[in-house]
Short mmCIF file of C-alpha atoms in Angstrom, two decimals:
data_model
loop_
_atom_site.label_atom_id
_atom_site.label_comp_id
_atom_site.label_asym_id
_atom_site.label_seq_id
_atom_site.Cartn_x
_atom_site.Cartn_y
_atom_site.Cartn_z
CA MET A 237 -162.97 14.23 166.45
CA THR A 238 -163.37 13.33 162.74
CA ASP A 239 -161.40 10.38 161.41
CA PRO A 240 -158.64 11.72 159.12
CA PHE A 241 -158.56 8.35 157.29
CA LYS A 242 -162.15 8.82 156.18
CA GLU A 243 -161.68 12.28 154.89
CA ALA A 244 -162.39 12.25 151.13
CA GLU A 245 -159.32 14.40 150.37
CA ALA A 246 -156.82 12.37 152.45
CA THR A 247 -154.00 10.42 150.81
CA ARG A 248 -152.90 7.28 152.78
CA LYS A 249 -149.20 6.68 152.78
CA VAL A 250 -147.88 3.46 154.26
CA LEU A 251 -144.27 3.14 155.41
CA THR A 252 -142.25 0.28 156.92
CA ALA A 253 -139.47 1.33 159.26
CA PRO A 254 -136.13 -0.30 158.27
CA GLU A 255 -133.80 -2.11 160.63
CA ASP A 256 -131.91 1.03 161.62
CA ALA A 257 -134.96 3.07 162.41
CA SER A 258 -134.76 4.98 165.71
CA GLY A 259 -135.78 8.15 167.46
CA ARG A 260 -138.99 10.09 167.79
CA ILE A 261 -141.64 9.17 165.26
CA ASP A 262 -142.39 12.79 164.31
CA ALA A 263 -138.69 13.36 163.48
CA TRP A 264 -138.42 10.09 161.58
CA LEU A 265 -141.46 10.86 159.48
CA ALA A 266 -140.33 14.37 158.76
CA THR A 267 -137.06 12.98 157.42
CA THR A 268 -138.67 10.12 155.51
CA LEU A 269 -141.32 12.36 154.03
CA SER A 270 -138.82 15.07 153.25
CA GLY A 271 -140.30 17.71 150.95
CA ASP A 272 -143.90 16.79 151.71
CA TYR A 273 -144.47 18.32 155.16
CA SER A 274 -142.48 20.09 157.83
CA ARG A 275 -141.79 18.48 161.23
CA SER A 276 -144.28 20.79 162.84
CA ARG A 277 -146.97 19.80 160.32
CA ILE A 278 -146.13 16.09 160.85
CA LYS A 279 -146.47 16.67 164.67
CA ALA A 280 -149.85 18.26 164.22
CA LEU A 281 -150.99 15.37 161.99
CA ILE A 282 -149.95 12.91 164.66
CA GLU A 283 -151.77 14.80 167.44
CA GLU A 284 -154.92 14.88 165.22
CA GLY A 285 -154.97 11.09 165.00
CA ALA A 286 -153.82 10.93 161.39
CA THR A 287 -151.19 8.32 162.19
CA LEU A 288 -151.57 4.58 162.70
CA VAL A 289 -148.70 2.37 164.05
CA ASN A 290 -149.17 -1.26 163.37
CA GLY A 291 -152.84 -0.69 162.82
CA ALA A 292 -153.44 1.35 166.03
CA VAL A 293 -154.00 5.12 166.23
CA MET A 294 -150.97 6.88 167.69
CA THR A 295 -151.24 10.52 168.91
CA GLU A 296 -147.94 10.89 170.69
CA PRO A 297 -145.25 12.62 168.62
CA LYS A 298 -142.52 11.54 171.12
CA GLN A 299 -143.19 7.87 170.65
CA LYS A 300 -140.13 5.99 169.50
CA VAL A 301 -140.15 4.37 166.11
CA GLN A 302 -139.12 0.65 166.13
CA PRO A 303 -137.62 -1.35 163.32
CA GLY A 304 -140.40 -3.13 161.38
CA ASP A 305 -143.07 -0.72 162.44
CA VAL A 306 -145.77 -0.33 159.79
CA ILE A 307 -146.74 3.36 159.86
CA GLU A 308 -149.71 4.71 158.03
CA VAL A 309 -150.15 8.57 157.63
CA ALA A 310 -153.42 10.24 156.38
CA MET A 311 -151.89 13.17 154.41
CA PRO A 312 -154.55 15.80 153.37
CA VAL A 313 -154.22 17.00 149.80
CA PRO A 314 -152.78 20.52 149.92
CA ARG A 315 -155.36 23.12 149.19
CA ASP A 316 -154.74 26.17 147.06
CA PRO A 317 -154.49 29.27 149.18
CA GLU A 318 -157.37 31.68 149.12
CA PRO A 319 -156.44 34.86 147.27
CA ARG A 320 -156.13 38.10 149.26
CA GLY A 321 -156.79 41.60 148.25
CA GLU A 322 -153.79 43.52 146.93
CA ASP A 323 -153.68 47.29 146.28
CA ILE A 324 -153.09 47.06 142.55
CA PRO A 325 -154.35 49.97 140.33
CA LEU A 326 -157.26 49.17 138.08
CA GLU A 327 -158.34 51.10 134.92
CA VAL A 328 -162.06 51.11 135.48
CA LEU A 329 -164.40 52.03 132.63
CA HIS A 330 -167.73 51.44 134.45
CA GLU A 331 -168.85 50.16 137.76
CA ASP A 332 -172.21 49.69 139.53
CA GLU A 333 -173.70 47.39 142.10
CA ASP A 334 -173.90 44.48 139.65
CA LEU A 335 -170.59 44.56 137.75
CA ILE A 336 -167.36 46.26 137.02
CA VAL A 337 -165.87 46.82 133.60
CA LEU A 338 -162.14 47.35 133.37
CA VAL A 339 -159.10 47.26 131.11
CA LYS A 340 -156.68 44.35 131.95
CA PRO A 341 -153.07 45.23 131.25
CA ALA A 342 -150.77 42.88 129.43
CA GLY A 343 -148.66 40.83 131.84
CA MET A 344 -151.42 40.36 134.46
CA VAL A 345 -152.81 36.93 135.11
CA VAL A 346 -156.57 36.94 135.56
CA HIS A 347 -156.89 34.50 138.51
CA PRO A 348 -154.43 32.84 140.88
CA ALA A 349 -152.86 29.55 139.78
CA ALA A 350 -149.65 27.64 140.24
CA GLY A 351 -146.75 30.09 139.76
CA ASN A 352 -149.01 33.11 140.04
CA TRP A 353 -150.62 33.19 143.44
CA THR A 354 -150.34 36.96 143.82
CA GLY A 355 -150.43 40.04 141.63
CA THR A 356 -153.50 38.76 139.67
CA LEU A 357 -156.59 40.59 138.55
CA VAL A 358 -158.54 38.72 141.20
CA ASN A 359 -156.15 39.99 143.97
CA ALA A 360 -156.76 43.51 142.65
CA LEU A 361 -160.54 43.06 142.50
CA ILE A 362 -160.79 41.67 146.01
CA HIS A 363 -159.07 44.76 147.27
CA HIS A 364 -161.20 47.13 145.14
CA CYS A 365 -164.62 45.44 145.59
CA GLY A 366 -164.24 43.75 148.99
CA ALA A 367 -166.88 41.32 149.99
CA SER A 368 -169.19 42.28 147.10
CA LEU A 369 -167.60 39.90 144.60
CA SER A 370 -169.56 36.97 143.46
CA GLY A 371 -168.34 33.60 144.74
CA ILE A 372 -169.61 31.60 141.80
CA GLY A 373 -166.75 30.17 139.80
CA GLY A 374 -164.71 29.00 142.77
CA VAL A 375 -162.79 30.62 145.58
CA ARG A 376 -159.91 31.56 143.21
CA ARG A 377 -162.19 33.03 140.48
CA PRO A 378 -164.67 35.26 142.29
CA GLY A 379 -166.75 37.17 139.79
CA ILE A 380 -164.81 36.01 136.71
CA VAL A 381 -167.12 35.12 133.78
CA HIS A 382 -164.45 35.30 130.96
CA ARG A 383 -160.73 35.65 130.86
CA LEU A 384 -157.86 36.98 128.72
CA ASP A 385 -154.42 35.47 128.40
CA LYS A 386 -151.75 36.78 130.69
CA GLU A 387 -150.05 38.78 127.82
CA THR A 388 -153.29 39.89 126.14
CA SER A 389 -154.62 43.31 127.11
CA GLY A 390 -158.19 44.55 126.91
CA VAL A 391 -161.71 45.04 128.16
CA MET A 392 -163.21 42.62 130.72
CA VAL A 393 -166.40 42.53 132.75
CA VAL A 394 -166.54 41.10 136.21
CA ALA A 395 -169.68 40.22 138.19
CA LYS A 396 -170.23 41.57 141.67
CA ASN A 397 -173.05 39.35 142.82
CA ASP A 398 -174.37 35.94 142.08
CA ALA A 399 -177.32 36.96 139.93
CA ALA A 400 -175.16 39.08 137.77
CA HIS A 401 -172.63 36.29 137.51
CA ARG A 402 -175.28 33.83 136.20
CA HIS A 403 -176.69 36.34 133.69
CA LEU A 404 -173.26 37.26 132.31
CA SER A 405 -172.10 33.67 132.20
CA ASP A 406 -175.18 32.71 130.22
CA GLN A 407 -174.41 35.44 127.73
CA PHE A 408 -170.77 34.32 127.17
CA ALA A 409 -171.92 30.71 126.96
CA ASP A 410 -174.36 31.70 124.16
CA HIS A 411 -171.55 33.51 122.34
CA GLY A 412 -173.90 36.32 121.35
CA ARG A 413 -176.05 34.10 119.07
CA ASN A 414 -179.32 35.26 120.82
CA GLY A 415 -178.26 38.41 122.38
CA PRO A 416 -176.09 41.54 122.09
CA LEU A 417 -172.82 40.04 123.34
CA GLU A 418 -169.90 41.01 121.12
CA ARG A 419 -166.19 40.64 121.60
CA ALA A 420 -163.62 42.14 119.18
CA TYR A 421 -159.82 42.14 119.14
CA GLN A 422 -157.03 43.95 117.34
CA ALA A 423 -154.22 41.67 116.31
CA VAL A 424 -150.93 42.49 114.47
CA VAL A 425 -150.03 39.57 112.28
CA TRP A 426 -147.22 38.58 109.98
CA GLY A 427 -148.07 38.95 106.29
CA ARG A 428 -151.60 39.55 105.01
CA PRO A 429 -154.38 37.03 104.65
CA ARG A 430 -155.23 36.49 100.99
CA GLN A 431 -158.83 37.27 101.65
CA LEU A 432 -159.10 40.68 103.37
CA LYS A 433 -162.29 39.46 105.09
CA GLY A 434 -163.01 35.98 106.11
CA THR A 435 -163.98 33.33 108.72
CA VAL A 436 -161.81 30.65 110.21
CA ASN A 437 -164.02 27.70 111.29
CA ALA A 438 -161.53 25.18 112.73
CA PRO A 439 -162.09 23.09 115.87
CA LEU A 440 -159.49 23.33 118.60
CA GLY A 441 -158.08 20.89 121.09
CA ARG A 442 -155.10 20.28 123.34
CA ALA A 443 -151.69 20.21 121.69
CA GLY A 444 -149.72 17.95 123.99
CA ASP A 445 -149.80 19.99 127.20
CA ARG A 446 -152.23 21.79 129.49
CA THR A 447 -152.18 25.24 127.81
CA ARG A 448 -151.30 24.91 124.13
CA ARG A 449 -153.89 24.36 121.52
CA ALA A 450 -154.05 23.14 117.99
CA VAL A 451 -156.54 22.83 115.12
CA LYS A 452 -158.08 19.29 115.28
CA ARG A 453 -160.21 17.14 113.02
CA GLU A 454 -163.90 17.51 113.84
CA ASP A 455 -164.13 13.84 114.99
CA ALA A 456 -161.16 14.17 117.40
CA GLU A 457 -162.13 13.32 121.00
CA ASP A 458 -161.18 16.75 122.37
CA ALA A 459 -162.15 18.85 119.37
CA ARG A 460 -164.33 21.90 120.34
CA GLU A 461 -166.04 24.23 117.83
CA ALA A 462 -164.08 27.45 117.22
CA ILE A 463 -165.10 30.23 114.90
CA THR A 464 -163.26 33.48 114.33
CA HIS A 465 -164.36 36.28 111.93
CA TYR A 466 -161.59 38.62 110.77
CA ALA A 467 -161.05 41.69 108.63
CA VAL A 468 -157.73 43.27 107.57
CA THR A 469 -157.86 46.95 108.60
CA GLU A 470 -154.25 48.04 107.72
CA ARG A 471 -151.38 46.63 105.72
CA TYR A 472 -147.71 47.37 106.36
CA GLY A 473 -144.82 47.18 103.87
CA GLU A 474 -145.55 45.96 100.33
CA THR A 475 -143.38 43.05 99.25
CA PRO A 476 -142.14 42.31 95.72
CA ASP A 477 -144.86 39.75 95.22
CA GLY A 478 -147.60 42.28 96.03
CA ALA A 479 -148.26 40.91 99.59
CA SER A 480 -147.60 42.77 102.87
CA LEU A 481 -144.96 42.26 105.54
CA ALA A 482 -147.54 42.60 108.30
CA SER A 483 -151.19 43.57 108.84
CA LEU A 484 -153.55 44.89 111.51
CA VAL A 485 -156.54 42.58 111.73
CA GLU A 486 -159.79 42.97 113.55
CA CYS A 487 -161.13 39.75 114.94
CA HIS A 488 -164.61 39.00 116.17
CA LEU A 489 -165.21 35.86 118.23
CA GLU A 490 -168.21 33.62 117.66
CA THR A 491 -166.80 31.10 120.16
CA GLY A 492 -164.35 31.70 122.98
CA ARG A 493 -161.74 28.95 123.14
CA THR A 494 -158.30 29.11 124.76
CA HIS A 495 -155.83 30.84 122.44
CA GLN A 496 -158.48 30.86 119.70
CA ILE A 497 -157.36 33.93 117.81
CA ARG A 498 -153.67 33.05 118.14
CA VAL A 499 -154.13 29.49 116.82
CA HIS A 500 -156.54 30.39 114.10
CA MET A 501 -154.34 33.15 112.63
CA ALA A 502 -151.32 30.83 112.72
CA HIS A 503 -153.51 28.11 111.09
CA ILE A 504 -154.06 30.39 108.00
CA GLY A 505 -150.30 31.29 107.85
CA HIS A 506 -150.35 34.66 109.69
CA PRO A 507 -149.37 34.25 113.33
CA LEU A 508 -149.39 37.17 115.69
CA ILE A 509 -146.23 39.17 115.99
CA GLY A 510 -144.45 38.41 119.28
CA ASP A 511 -146.43 35.16 119.88
CA PRO A 512 -144.02 32.92 121.76
CA ASP A 513 -146.13 29.79 121.25
CA TYR A 514 -147.45 29.98 117.73
CA GLY A 515 -145.25 32.46 115.93
CA GLN A 516 -141.67 31.55 116.67
CA ALA A 517 -141.00 30.30 113.13
CA PHE A 518 -141.79 33.77 111.81
CA ARG A 519 -139.32 35.78 113.95
CA THR A 520 -136.80 36.16 111.14
CA LYS A 521 -139.38 38.12 109.12
CA ALA A 522 -138.40 41.08 111.21
CA ASN A 523 -135.09 41.20 109.22
CA ARG A 524 -137.05 42.36 106.23
CA LEU A 525 -138.22 45.54 107.99
CA PRO A 526 -136.29 48.90 108.13
CA ASP A 527 -133.99 49.17 111.12
CA GLU A 528 -136.32 51.35 113.32
CA ALA A 529 -139.31 49.03 112.83
CA ARG A 530 -137.20 45.95 113.15
CA LEU A 531 -135.94 47.02 116.58
CA VAL A 532 -139.49 47.72 117.74
CA VAL A 533 -140.69 44.37 116.56
CA GLU A 534 -137.75 42.47 118.16
CA ARG A 535 -138.39 44.18 121.46
CA PHE A 536 -142.03 43.33 121.39
CA ARG A 537 -142.04 40.14 123.64
CA ARG A 538 -145.78 39.24 123.75
CA GLN A 539 -148.48 38.32 121.37
CA ALA A 540 -149.77 41.50 119.68
CA LEU A 541 -153.38 41.06 120.77
CA HIS A 542 -155.75 43.56 122.41
CA ALA A 543 -159.38 43.02 123.28
CA PHE A 544 -160.55 46.45 122.26
CA LEU A 545 -164.35 46.03 122.26
CA LEU A 546 -166.83 44.30 124.64
CA GLN A 547 -170.66 44.60 124.33
CA PHE A 548 -173.19 42.81 126.55
CA GLU A 549 -176.57 43.11 128.13
CA HIS A 550 -176.68 44.54 131.63
CA PRO A 551 -177.94 41.86 133.93
CA SER A 552 -180.45 44.07 135.87
CA THR A 553 -181.48 46.83 133.46
CA GLY A 554 -181.39 44.93 130.12
CA GLU A 555 -179.52 47.83 128.61
CA THR A 556 -176.95 47.06 126.01
CA LEU A 557 -173.58 48.31 127.21
CA ARG A 558 -170.69 48.82 124.81
CA PHE A 559 -167.07 49.58 125.88
CA GLU A 560 -163.97 50.23 123.78
CA ALA A 561 -160.35 50.65 124.81
CA PRO A 562 -157.48 51.96 122.60
CA PRO A 563 -154.33 49.87 122.26
CA PRO A 564 -151.97 50.08 125.24
CA PRO A 565 -148.71 52.06 124.71
CA ASP A 566 -146.56 49.08 123.71
CA LEU A 567 -148.96 47.93 121.03
CA GLU A 568 -149.49 51.46 119.83
CA ARG A 569 -145.71 51.85 119.39
CA LEU A 570 -145.59 48.65 117.38
CA ILE A 571 -148.40 49.85 115.05
CA GLU A 572 -146.89 53.22 114.65
CA ALA A 573 -143.46 51.70 113.72
CA LEU A 574 -145.06 49.49 111.18
CA ARG A 575 -147.04 52.38 109.71
CA LEU A 576 -143.72 53.98 108.84
CA VAL A 577 -143.08 51.26 106.38
CA ARG A 578 -146.67 51.19 105.04
CA THR A 579 -146.60 51.37 101.25
CA ALA A 580 -149.52 49.14 100.30
CA GLY A 581 -152.27 51.53 101.53
CA SER A 582 -155.55 50.65 103.02
CA PRO A 583 -157.25 47.44 101.95
#
């Protein structure tokens, strides 16, 4: 039997029984450690030799606890559950023995994590692909070489074996500088950038929590290079000062940082419509739209971002593959509603 106290992932908890301690030790521990483990799990830990009483291993759950007993418990760190396949429909654009290209819908998380252990793209892929998925990237991220935010829709590629995973990962790490990799997004933003075409070169880092990002100084400890190329493709609603109420912008990524397009567009003063993290201050701009368009904008509760284009080199054949997907229905409705107030014409 292995020693639970020597396991690398065990947490040692030391307790001293108070003067009124009594009853079975498994029941006492279950009460004292309330919220950590159930009584049945405590009992199993005791039987596995994961409990010391006054320095001696104790494997009998029925043993009585005595006032003043020093009790040590080796508590294994909880492991994330392995994802299981779920019969979730997938919109597949291409599939072969090496990879699968699909359109991720808005609202779907890519891989399981706290608060989203089911209903993810990985759950759907495990059901669809079975044992063929690559294991590189961790148990919870089989085959995943890049990701999209939960509320961002668009084209993704997933590896189905280890060799394909390595090849695709190398392409994404290179950001297309030495190969055909290309990623392009459609974003509906507030206002219109002064320059109809431009590049945002602004390092990104954490913004106080695990997920939010902000533009950082280049010498900031967590600053990471982030470059977005953009071009205004449509303008909606001319304002008295000759600007526009909103714009459709095509963004091409030279790097792939968390929330990169969302933060960069907000940084230049044109956050995405519906963005709950970086565009809240612009919500009142909807009041300047005609009623029909205003209602559509107010009901659009996610960032208006769609990964419409993905190009890469096939890991086996070397062929350049290019895939495009039109905006999903909710984003198309938003664009059509804004086109009704379009008076500025094409850029």
